[in-house]
Structure formats: structure tokens, C-alpha cells
Amino acid sequence: MPEIASRNHTLAIENVVKQALDEANCTKDDIDAVAVTYGAGLLGALLVGVNYAKALAYTWGKPLYAISHVRGHIAANYIDSDLEPPYVCLLASGGHTALLLVEDYTSAKLLGQSRDDAAGEAFDKVARVLGLPYPGGPEIQKLAAEGKPVYKMPVPSFKSDDALYFSYSGLKTFVINLVHNLEQKGEAVPKADVACSFQHYAVEQLFSTTEHAVERTGVKRVAVAGGVSANALLRARFDAARVEKGWEVHYPPLKYCTDNAAMIGAEAYFAIVSGQKPADFTLDAKATVRL
Ligand code: KG4
Ligand code: ZN
């Protein structure tokens, strides 16, 4: 079975590579290098990609570059955009929620991160408790549009001299308990209102923590990255800060917000230009990488 699964993955990737070359109207001779994300993420998926990329680089005779998935999300902001460092980056995906001061194309300082769940993970878990499919973010967004933010939900209490951090487990647990309590009492769960309230507090936390980061660094150029940057309420909240606070705000185009290969290519470009050495064929997948 594992052999069949691996053969099917290889065939699927082969088709994607062929399609990508066709759509870009080029052949392997036009390609300078093969870039692959080696982490962070689910080991099984990463292993499939890393092994395929090694074989491709070897057979094509091209250098192989190991690229961080997280840095790829940040680099998605450079595609079709005039963004230049320095800027404050809010990274919000299914695996990470963090604020970084991106000093140049290849270095960033971590300003703060989640103490527990990632924002996207909270969207996914709340969606599950509301009976919505995975990934939960787009589903919550859709359902929230039919509801009102009537529930008061917990937010981390943040003092101005605290280190920057996010926390999503309290909000997630609040929603899970709210839904279970209503179900136990035999009452209908007002799912759209729950989704709308949750989305409001989830976005508010992302925005207000970024606001602290902007105040502390004095850097008013802000980019949002990761799957949650596709969220319409979040975009509206940050858009408003352009006018209200004079921020310069960037997000990737919607198709580059969630995991995609273009962002890995974009990060590889900057890594190669800045002198990153190619990986060798001992490259291995890693579930976690340093932010
Ligand atoms: O960056 P990504 O594709 O994968 C990881 O690196 O984790 O992010 C996926 C996450 C999922 O948790 C998904 O629910 C969330 O991004 N997401 C959204 C939206 N679209 C995707 N969250 C909120 N609103 C959305 N529209
Ligand atoms: Zn991702």
C-alpha cells in the first residue's frame, strides 16, 4: 500500500510539473533551479515533496534549494507587488501566528507569537464544532456573513509593557463550551451568530496585537501573510488602518494566501540572490523550523 500511495503521489506531482511548465510556456531548459519546502508542516506531505524535488533536480541537473514554508508565506507578499522591507509582518496560518519585523529580504526578527493555538487552527476547530468542513476559515467566513456578533468572547488581556503574544485556546474553548452547553440544554445553536462573534474576536486579536507591534517598532508598513490573510473581515480591518492610522498595508493576492508553490519560488529567488548555498541530496523534511 505505501508503495502504491507513493507512486500515485509521484504521478500526481509529475502532472502538476508538466502543467506548470505548459502554462508558463517553458521547458526544463528555461529553469535555473528546483526549490522545495522542507518544513515546517506535516512530515508525510513534506517528505513527498522533498523526495520528488531531489529526484527532479538530479534528473534535470539543476541545483536544489531548501526553502522554509513560513518564509514562503512572507515572500508571497512580493509577488505582483511593490512591497519592500522593512515592514511588520503578521503571519497567521494553520500552524503559526506570529509578528515579525522583516528587516530585509532574508532576515526577520520575531516580535511575538502564539502561546498556544494558531489563529487558523482555531478557525478550523470552531468550524468542526459547528459541523462545518475543513478548512474551517472560509466556511466560518461564509456563515458569519449571515450572523451578528452578539456573543461576548474572551480576549487576552494585554498590558502595554507585556511582551507581544497571541493566545487562541481561550477563545476556542469558549466557543466549544458555548455550543456544548446549548446542545445539552436541547436549545438550537445560532451557528451564524457564533461564527460571526468568533470571527470578530479572532480578527480583533490579530489586528490589535499588530497595532502594538507598529507602535513599538515605529514601522507603519504592514504585510499580512498565511492562510488567514485571505479573511475578508481581517482585510477590511487592516484596510481601515490605512486611513485611520496612515499605515501602508499589503496582503498577497488571494490565490497566494494559502499554501502554494509560487510563494516557495518567490522566497527561493531572494534566497538564491542573497547567496544561499544549494542543498545536497541528504536534505530531509522537518516538522518545525525556526521562525
Ligand atoms: O497557510 P495555510 O494554507 O496552511 C498552513 O500553513 O497552515 O493556512 C491554512 C489555514 C487554515 O487554518 C484555514 O482555515 C485558514 O488558513 N484560512 C482562513 C481563510 N482561508 C484559509 N481563515 C480565515 N478566513 C479565511 N478566509
Ligand atoms: Zn502554509
Tab-separated table of C-alpha atoms and ligand atoms in Angstrom:
chain	number	residue	atom	x	y	z
A	1	MET	CA	0.000	0.000	0.000
A	2	PRO	CA	2.606	2.659	0.901
A	3	GLU	CA	4.378	1.897	-2.401
A	4	ILE	CA	1.167	2.381	-4.377
A	5	ALA	CA	0.415	5.610	-2.497
A	6	SER	CA	3.906	6.909	-3.158
A	7	ARG	CA	3.645	6.008	-6.880
A	8	ASN	CA	0.296	7.827	-7.098
A	9	HIS	CA	1.793	10.929	-5.434
A	10	THR	CA	4.698	10.883	-7.865
A	11	LEU	CA	2.359	10.638	-10.856
A	12	ALA	CA	0.219	13.474	-9.472
A	13	ILE	CA	3.244	15.738	-8.975
A	14	GLU	CA	4.571	14.841	-12.427
A	15	ASN	CA	1.289	16.075	-13.915
A	16	VAL	CA	1.449	19.311	-11.912
A	17	VAL	CA	5.044	19.942	-13.041
A	18	LYS	CA	4.095	19.309	-16.672
A	19	GLN	CA	1.051	21.577	-16.392
A	20	ALA	CA	3.111	24.336	-14.716
A	21	LEU	CA	5.727	24.232	-17.490
A	22	ASP	CA	2.998	24.259	-20.150
A	23	GLU	CA	1.136	27.185	-18.565
A	24	ALA	CA	4.371	29.160	-18.185
A	25	ASN	CA	5.168	28.292	-21.787
A	26	CYS	CA	8.624	26.957	-20.943
A	27	THR	CA	10.622	23.740	-20.827
A	28	LYS	CA	13.045	22.375	-18.242
A	29	ASP	CA	15.869	24.149	-20.104
A	30	ASP	CA	14.394	27.517	-19.062
A	31	ILE	CA	14.520	26.538	-15.378
A	32	ASP	CA	17.526	27.647	-13.264
A	33	ALA	CA	16.880	25.725	-10.059
A	34	VAL	CA	14.449	23.480	-8.179
A	35	ALA	CA	13.144	24.894	-4.868
A	36	VAL	CA	11.269	22.825	-2.315
A	37	THR	CA	9.784	23.472	1.100
A	38	TYR	CA	11.373	21.135	3.667
A	39	GLY	CA	9.359	22.441	6.685
A	40	ALA	CA	7.517	23.404	8.784
A	41	GLY	CA	4.469	21.231	8.274
A	42	LEU	CA	3.101	17.702	8.196
A	43	LEU	CA	6.002	15.312	7.726
A	44	GLY	CA	4.191	12.982	5.321
A	45	ALA	CA	3.358	15.754	2.861
A	46	LEU	CA	6.804	17.350	3.187
A	47	LEU	CA	8.552	14.031	2.532
A	48	VAL	CA	6.640	13.510	-0.706
A	49	GLY	CA	7.680	16.968	-1.930
A	50	VAL	CA	11.301	16.787	-0.766
A	51	ASN	CA	11.861	13.381	-2.359
A	52	TYR	CA	10.244	14.397	-5.615
A	53	ALA	CA	12.255	17.657	-5.746
A	54	LYS	CA	15.513	15.761	-5.124
A	55	ALA	CA	14.756	13.374	-7.994
A	56	LEU	CA	13.741	16.255	-10.270
A	57	ALA	CA	16.867	18.320	-9.501
A	58	TYR	CA	19.013	15.238	-10.057
A	59	THR	CA	17.469	14.196	-13.376
A	60	TRP	CA	17.260	17.762	-14.697
A	61	GLY	CA	20.811	18.532	-13.498
A	62	LYS	CA	19.660	21.667	-11.625
A	63	PRO	CA	20.643	22.929	-8.137
A	64	LEU	CA	18.200	22.153	-5.316
A	65	TYR	CA	17.210	24.834	-2.766
A	66	ALA	CA	15.670	24.117	0.635
A	67	ILE	CA	13.043	26.749	1.458
A	68	SER	CA	11.121	27.406	4.673
A	69	HIS	CA	7.344	27.154	4.311
A	70	VAL	CA	6.951	30.070	6.760
A	71	ARG	CA	9.335	32.333	4.852
A	72	GLY	CA	7.464	31.331	1.710
A	73	HIS	CA	4.247	32.755	3.174
A	74	ILE	CA	6.010	36.051	3.837
A	75	ALA	CA	7.508	36.088	0.308
A	76	ALA	CA	4.007	35.621	-1.178
A	77	ASN	CA	3.686	39.346	-0.469
A	78	TYR	CA	6.396	40.156	-3.030
A	79	ILE	CA	4.515	38.530	-5.921
A	80	ASP	CA	2.898	41.185	-8.146
A	81	SER	CA	3.624	43.847	-5.514
A	82	ASP	CA	5.928	46.777	-4.772
A	83	LEU	CA	6.437	45.813	-1.103
A	84	GLU	CA	9.969	46.315	0.188
A	85	PRO	CA	11.443	45.712	3.648
A	86	PRO	CA	11.441	46.924	6.360
A	87	TYR	CA	7.904	46.110	7.445
A	88	VAL	CA	5.952	44.456	10.232
A	89	CYS	CA	4.596	41.077	9.103
A	90	LEU	CA	1.589	39.418	10.694
A	91	LEU	CA	1.867	35.724	9.876
A	92	ALA	CA	-1.388	33.839	10.522
A	93	SER	CA	-1.753	30.308	9.205
A	94	GLY	CA	-2.958	26.926	10.404
A	95	GLY	CA	0.376	26.248	12.106
A	96	HIS	CA	1.705	29.695	13.111
A	97	THR	CA	0.547	33.018	14.464
A	98	ALA	CA	3.399	35.463	14.835
A	99	LEU	CA	4.572	39.022	14.337
A	100	LEU	CA	7.919	39.629	12.697
A	101	LEU	CA	9.946	42.697	11.891
A	102	VAL	CA	11.131	41.890	8.364
A	103	GLU	CA	14.396	43.813	8.132
A	104	ASP	CA	15.411	42.742	4.653
A	105	TYR	CA	14.508	40.048	2.114
A	106	THR	CA	16.262	37.277	4.007
A	107	SER	CA	16.229	38.279	7.679
A	108	ALA	CA	13.447	38.901	10.146
A	109	LYS	CA	13.206	39.437	13.903
A	110	LEU	CA	10.494	37.601	15.822
A	111	LEU	CA	8.443	40.139	17.822
A	112	GLY	CA	5.941	37.706	19.343
A	113	GLN	CA	3.962	34.567	18.657
A	114	SER	CA	1.074	32.457	19.889
A	115	ARG	CA	1.447	30.888	23.311
A	116	ASP	CA	-0.927	28.093	22.297
A	117	ASP	CA	-3.100	27.546	19.199
A	118	ALA	CA	-2.539	29.249	15.854
A	119	ALA	CA	-5.345	31.505	14.563
A	120	GLY	CA	-6.085	29.218	11.581
A	121	GLU	CA	-6.173	26.219	13.893
A	122	ALA	CA	-8.816	28.000	15.998
A	123	PHE	CA	-10.890	28.698	12.852
A	124	ASP	CA	-10.612	25.006	11.933
A	125	LYS	CA	-11.581	23.739	15.406
A	126	VAL	CA	-14.507	26.136	15.776
A	127	ALA	CA	-15.703	25.130	12.303
A	128	ARG	CA	-15.599	21.481	13.326
A	129	VAL	CA	-17.684	22.071	16.445
A	130	LEU	CA	-20.209	23.930	14.266
A	131	GLY	CA	-20.340	20.924	11.902
A	132	LEU	CA	-18.533	22.716	9.043
A	133	PRO	CA	-15.965	21.043	6.772
A	134	TYR	CA	-12.174	21.574	6.715
A	135	PRO	CA	-10.564	24.031	6.119
A	136	GLY	CA	-12.731	25.954	8.542
A	137	GLY	CA	-11.625	29.533	7.776
A	138	PRO	CA	-13.537	30.074	4.531
A	139	GLU	CA	-16.583	28.221	5.963
A	140	ILE	CA	-16.681	30.388	9.090
A	141	GLN	CA	-16.334	33.495	6.933
A	142	LYS	CA	-19.296	32.423	4.776
A	143	LEU	CA	-21.530	31.540	7.729
A	144	ALA	CA	-20.515	34.666	9.686
A	145	ALA	CA	-21.910	36.822	6.865
A	146	GLU	CA	-25.396	35.598	7.859
A	147	GLY	CA	-24.953	36.312	11.575
A	148	LYS	CA	-24.398	39.089	14.117
A	149	PRO	CA	-21.554	39.399	16.656
A	150	VAL	CA	-23.934	39.055	19.630
A	151	TYR	CA	-21.703	36.954	21.910
A	152	LYS	CA	-19.027	38.487	24.110
A	153	MET	CA	-15.957	36.268	23.933
A	154	PRO	CA	-12.631	36.310	25.819
A	155	VAL	CA	-9.566	38.178	24.581
A	156	PRO	CA	-6.053	38.019	26.100
A	157	SER	CA	-5.596	40.933	28.496
A	158	PHE	CA	-2.622	42.784	27.191
A	159	LYS	CA	-0.692	45.398	29.150
A	160	SER	CA	1.314	47.905	27.184
A	161	ASP	CA	4.656	46.729	28.646
A	162	ASP	CA	3.957	42.990	28.143
A	163	ALA	CA	5.931	41.067	25.546
A	164	LEU	CA	3.818	40.701	22.397
A	165	TYR	CA	1.921	37.424	22.179
A	166	PHE	CA	-1.245	35.822	20.829
A	167	SER	CA	-3.483	33.277	22.534
A	168	TYR	CA	-6.319	31.428	20.835
A	169	SER	CA	-7.019	28.495	23.138
A	170	GLY	CA	-9.289	30.544	25.462
A	171	LEU	CA	-11.413	31.764	22.560
A	172	LYS	CA	-11.607	28.279	21.024
A	173	THR	CA	-12.557	26.648	24.354
A	174	PHE	CA	-15.186	29.338	24.986
A	175	VAL	CA	-16.899	28.520	21.668
A	176	ILE	CA	-16.694	24.759	22.218
A	177	ASN	CA	-18.267	25.140	25.706
A	178	LEU	CA	-20.936	27.538	24.430
A	179	VAL	CA	-22.019	25.086	21.706
A	180	HIS	CA	-21.945	22.052	24.026
A	181	ASN	CA	-23.958	23.857	26.722
A	182	LEU	CA	-26.653	24.876	24.231
A	183	GLU	CA	-26.786	21.335	22.844
A	184	GLN	CA	-27.054	19.829	26.331
A	185	LYS	CA	-29.994	22.104	27.124
A	186	GLY	CA	-31.614	20.986	23.874
A	187	GLU	CA	-31.503	24.541	22.504
A	188	ALA	CA	-30.783	25.337	18.838
A	189	VAL	CA	-27.254	26.627	18.275
A	190	PRO	CA	-27.374	30.014	16.492
A	191	LYS	CA	-24.457	28.924	14.329
A	192	ALA	CA	-24.206	32.047	12.197
A	193	ASP	CA	-24.083	34.308	15.290
A	194	VAL	CA	-21.465	32.063	16.916
A	195	ALA	CA	-19.348	32.085	13.724
A	196	CYS	CA	-19.736	35.859	13.385
A	197	SER	CA	-18.783	36.525	17.031
A	198	PHE	CA	-15.815	34.150	16.892
A	199	GLN	CA	-14.546	35.707	13.660
A	200	HIS	CA	-14.885	39.187	15.155
A	201	TYR	CA	-12.753	38.352	18.226
A	202	ALA	CA	-10.243	36.273	16.250
A	203	VAL	CA	-9.638	39.135	13.819
A	204	GLU	CA	-9.665	41.771	16.560
A	205	GLN	CA	-6.835	39.986	18.356
A	206	LEU	CA	-4.767	39.753	15.172
A	207	PHE	CA	-5.329	43.433	14.461
A	208	SER	CA	-4.798	44.839	17.957
A	209	THR	CA	-1.592	42.855	18.543
A	210	THR	CA	-0.272	44.111	15.199
A	211	GLU	CA	-1.202	47.627	16.327
A	212	HIS	CA	1.050	47.176	19.398
A	213	ALA	CA	3.869	45.931	17.132
A	214	VAL	CA	3.536	49.003	14.901
A	215	GLU	CA	3.559	51.330	17.919
A	216	ARG	CA	6.609	49.635	19.426
A	217	THR	CA	8.685	49.465	16.249
A	218	GLY	CA	7.523	52.741	14.721
A	219	VAL	CA	7.264	50.847	11.398
A	220	LYS	CA	3.937	51.702	9.740
A	221	ARG	CA	4.384	49.421	6.735
A	222	VAL	CA	2.460	46.205	7.442
A	223	ALA	CA	2.100	42.968	5.475
A	224	VAL	CA	-0.222	40.100	6.360
A	225	ALA	CA	0.732	36.540	5.366
A	226	GLY	CA	-0.521	32.953	5.721
A	227	GLY	CA	-3.884	31.303	5.043
A	228	VAL	CA	-5.830	33.567	7.427
A	229	SER	CA	-4.750	36.620	5.383
A	230	ALA	CA	-7.477	35.532	2.934
A	231	ASN	CA	-10.114	36.506	5.500
A	232	ALA	CA	-12.342	39.346	4.287
A	233	LEU	CA	-13.061	40.826	7.735
A	234	LEU	CA	-9.347	40.854	8.537
A	235	ARG	CA	-8.613	42.617	5.252
A	236	ALA	CA	-11.335	45.166	5.941
A	237	ARG	CA	-9.923	45.806	9.449
A	238	PHE	CA	-6.403	46.361	8.099
A	239	ASP	CA	-7.702	48.402	5.145
A	240	ALA	CA	-9.361	50.773	7.607
A	241	ALA	CA	-5.983	51.331	9.299
A	242	ARG	CA	-4.671	52.805	6.048
A	243	VAL	CA	-6.993	55.746	6.514
A	244	GLU	CA	-7.271	55.809	10.314
A	245	LYS	CA	-3.606	55.261	11.145
A	246	GLY	CA	-1.717	56.089	7.980
A	247	TRP	CA	-0.404	52.527	7.620
A	248	GLU	CA	0.811	51.115	4.330
A	249	VAL	CA	-0.904	47.699	4.183
A	250	HIS	CA	-0.109	44.684	1.988
A	251	TYR	CA	-1.616	41.214	1.556
A	252	PRO	CA	-0.799	38.560	-1.024
A	253	PRO	CA	-3.313	38.150	-3.886
A	254	LEU	CA	-5.996	35.712	-2.633
A	255	LYS	CA	-4.619	32.747	-4.615
A	256	TYR	CA	-1.231	33.117	-2.882
A	257	CYS	CA	-2.581	33.331	0.705
A	258	THR	CA	-2.992	29.613	1.404
A	259	ASP	CA	-0.216	27.099	0.699
A	260	ASN	CA	1.072	27.344	-2.865
A	261	ALA	CA	4.248	26.749	-4.849
A	262	ALA	CA	4.596	30.296	-6.209
A	263	MET	CA	5.432	31.624	-2.730
A	264	ILE	CA	8.181	28.992	-2.356
A	265	GLY	CA	9.566	30.078	-5.724
A	266	ALA	CA	9.423	33.748	-4.642
A	267	GLU	CA	11.334	33.017	-1.418
A	268	ALA	CA	13.829	30.875	-3.346
A	269	TYR	CA	14.556	33.812	-5.649
A	270	PHE	CA	15.575	36.037	-2.709
A	271	ALA	CA	17.487	33.191	-1.021
A	272	ILE	CA	19.489	32.494	-4.201
A	273	VAL	CA	20.183	36.184	-4.878
A	274	SER	CA	21.441	36.611	-1.302
A	275	GLY	CA	23.865	33.708	-1.710
A	276	GLN	CA	22.117	30.717	-0.075
A	277	LYS	CA	24.007	27.538	-0.964
A	278	PRO	CA	22.156	24.706	-2.734
A	279	ALA	CA	21.061	21.750	-0.597
A	280	ASP	CA	22.587	18.332	-1.126
A	281	PHE	CA	20.688	15.098	-1.593
A	282	THR	CA	20.704	14.336	2.136
A	283	LEU	CA	18.050	17.096	2.575
A	284	ASP	CA	15.335	15.900	4.939
A	285	ALA	CA	11.838	17.145	5.822
A	286	LYS	CA	11.350	18.875	9.199
A	287	ALA	CA	8.083	19.230	11.101
A	288	THR	CA	9.279	22.508	12.667
A	289	VAL	CA	11.706	25.179	11.512
A	290	ARG	CA	12.920	28.332	13.272
A	291	LEU	CA	10.724	31.332	12.518
B	1	KG4	O1	-1.158	28.902	5.215
B	1	KG4	P1	-2.118	27.789	5.123
B	1	KG4	O2	-2.657	27.398	3.783
B	1	KG4	O3	-1.538	26.476	5.720
B	1	KG4	C1	-0.696	26.452	6.842
B	1	KG4	O4	0.485	26.782	6.647
B	1	KG4	O5	-1.236	26.185	7.922
B	1	KG4	O6	-3.287	28.174	6.111
B	1	KG4	C2	-4.387	27.347	6.291
B	1	KG4	C3	-5.240	27.979	7.354
B	1	KG4	C4	-6.380	27.054	7.762
B	1	KG4	O7	-6.403	27.010	9.168
B	1	KG4	C5	-7.599	27.772	7.188
B	1	KG4	O8	-8.784	27.569	7.937
B	1	KG4	C6	-7.161	29.226	7.230
B	1	KG4	O9	-5.811	29.203	6.865
B	1	KG4	N1	-7.928	30.056	6.289
B	1	KG4	C7	-8.756	31.054	6.665
B	1	KG4	C8	-9.368	31.535	5.484
B	1	KG4	N2	-8.878	30.836	4.420
B	1	KG4	C9	-7.987	29.927	4.937
B	1	KG4	N3	-9.038	31.543	7.885
B	1	KG4	C10	-9.938	32.543	7.947
B	1	KG4	N4	-10.583	33.045	6.880
B	1	KG4	C11	-10.333	32.579	5.632
B	1	KG4	N5	-10.969	33.106	4.580
B	2	ZN	ZN	1.177	27.391	4.939
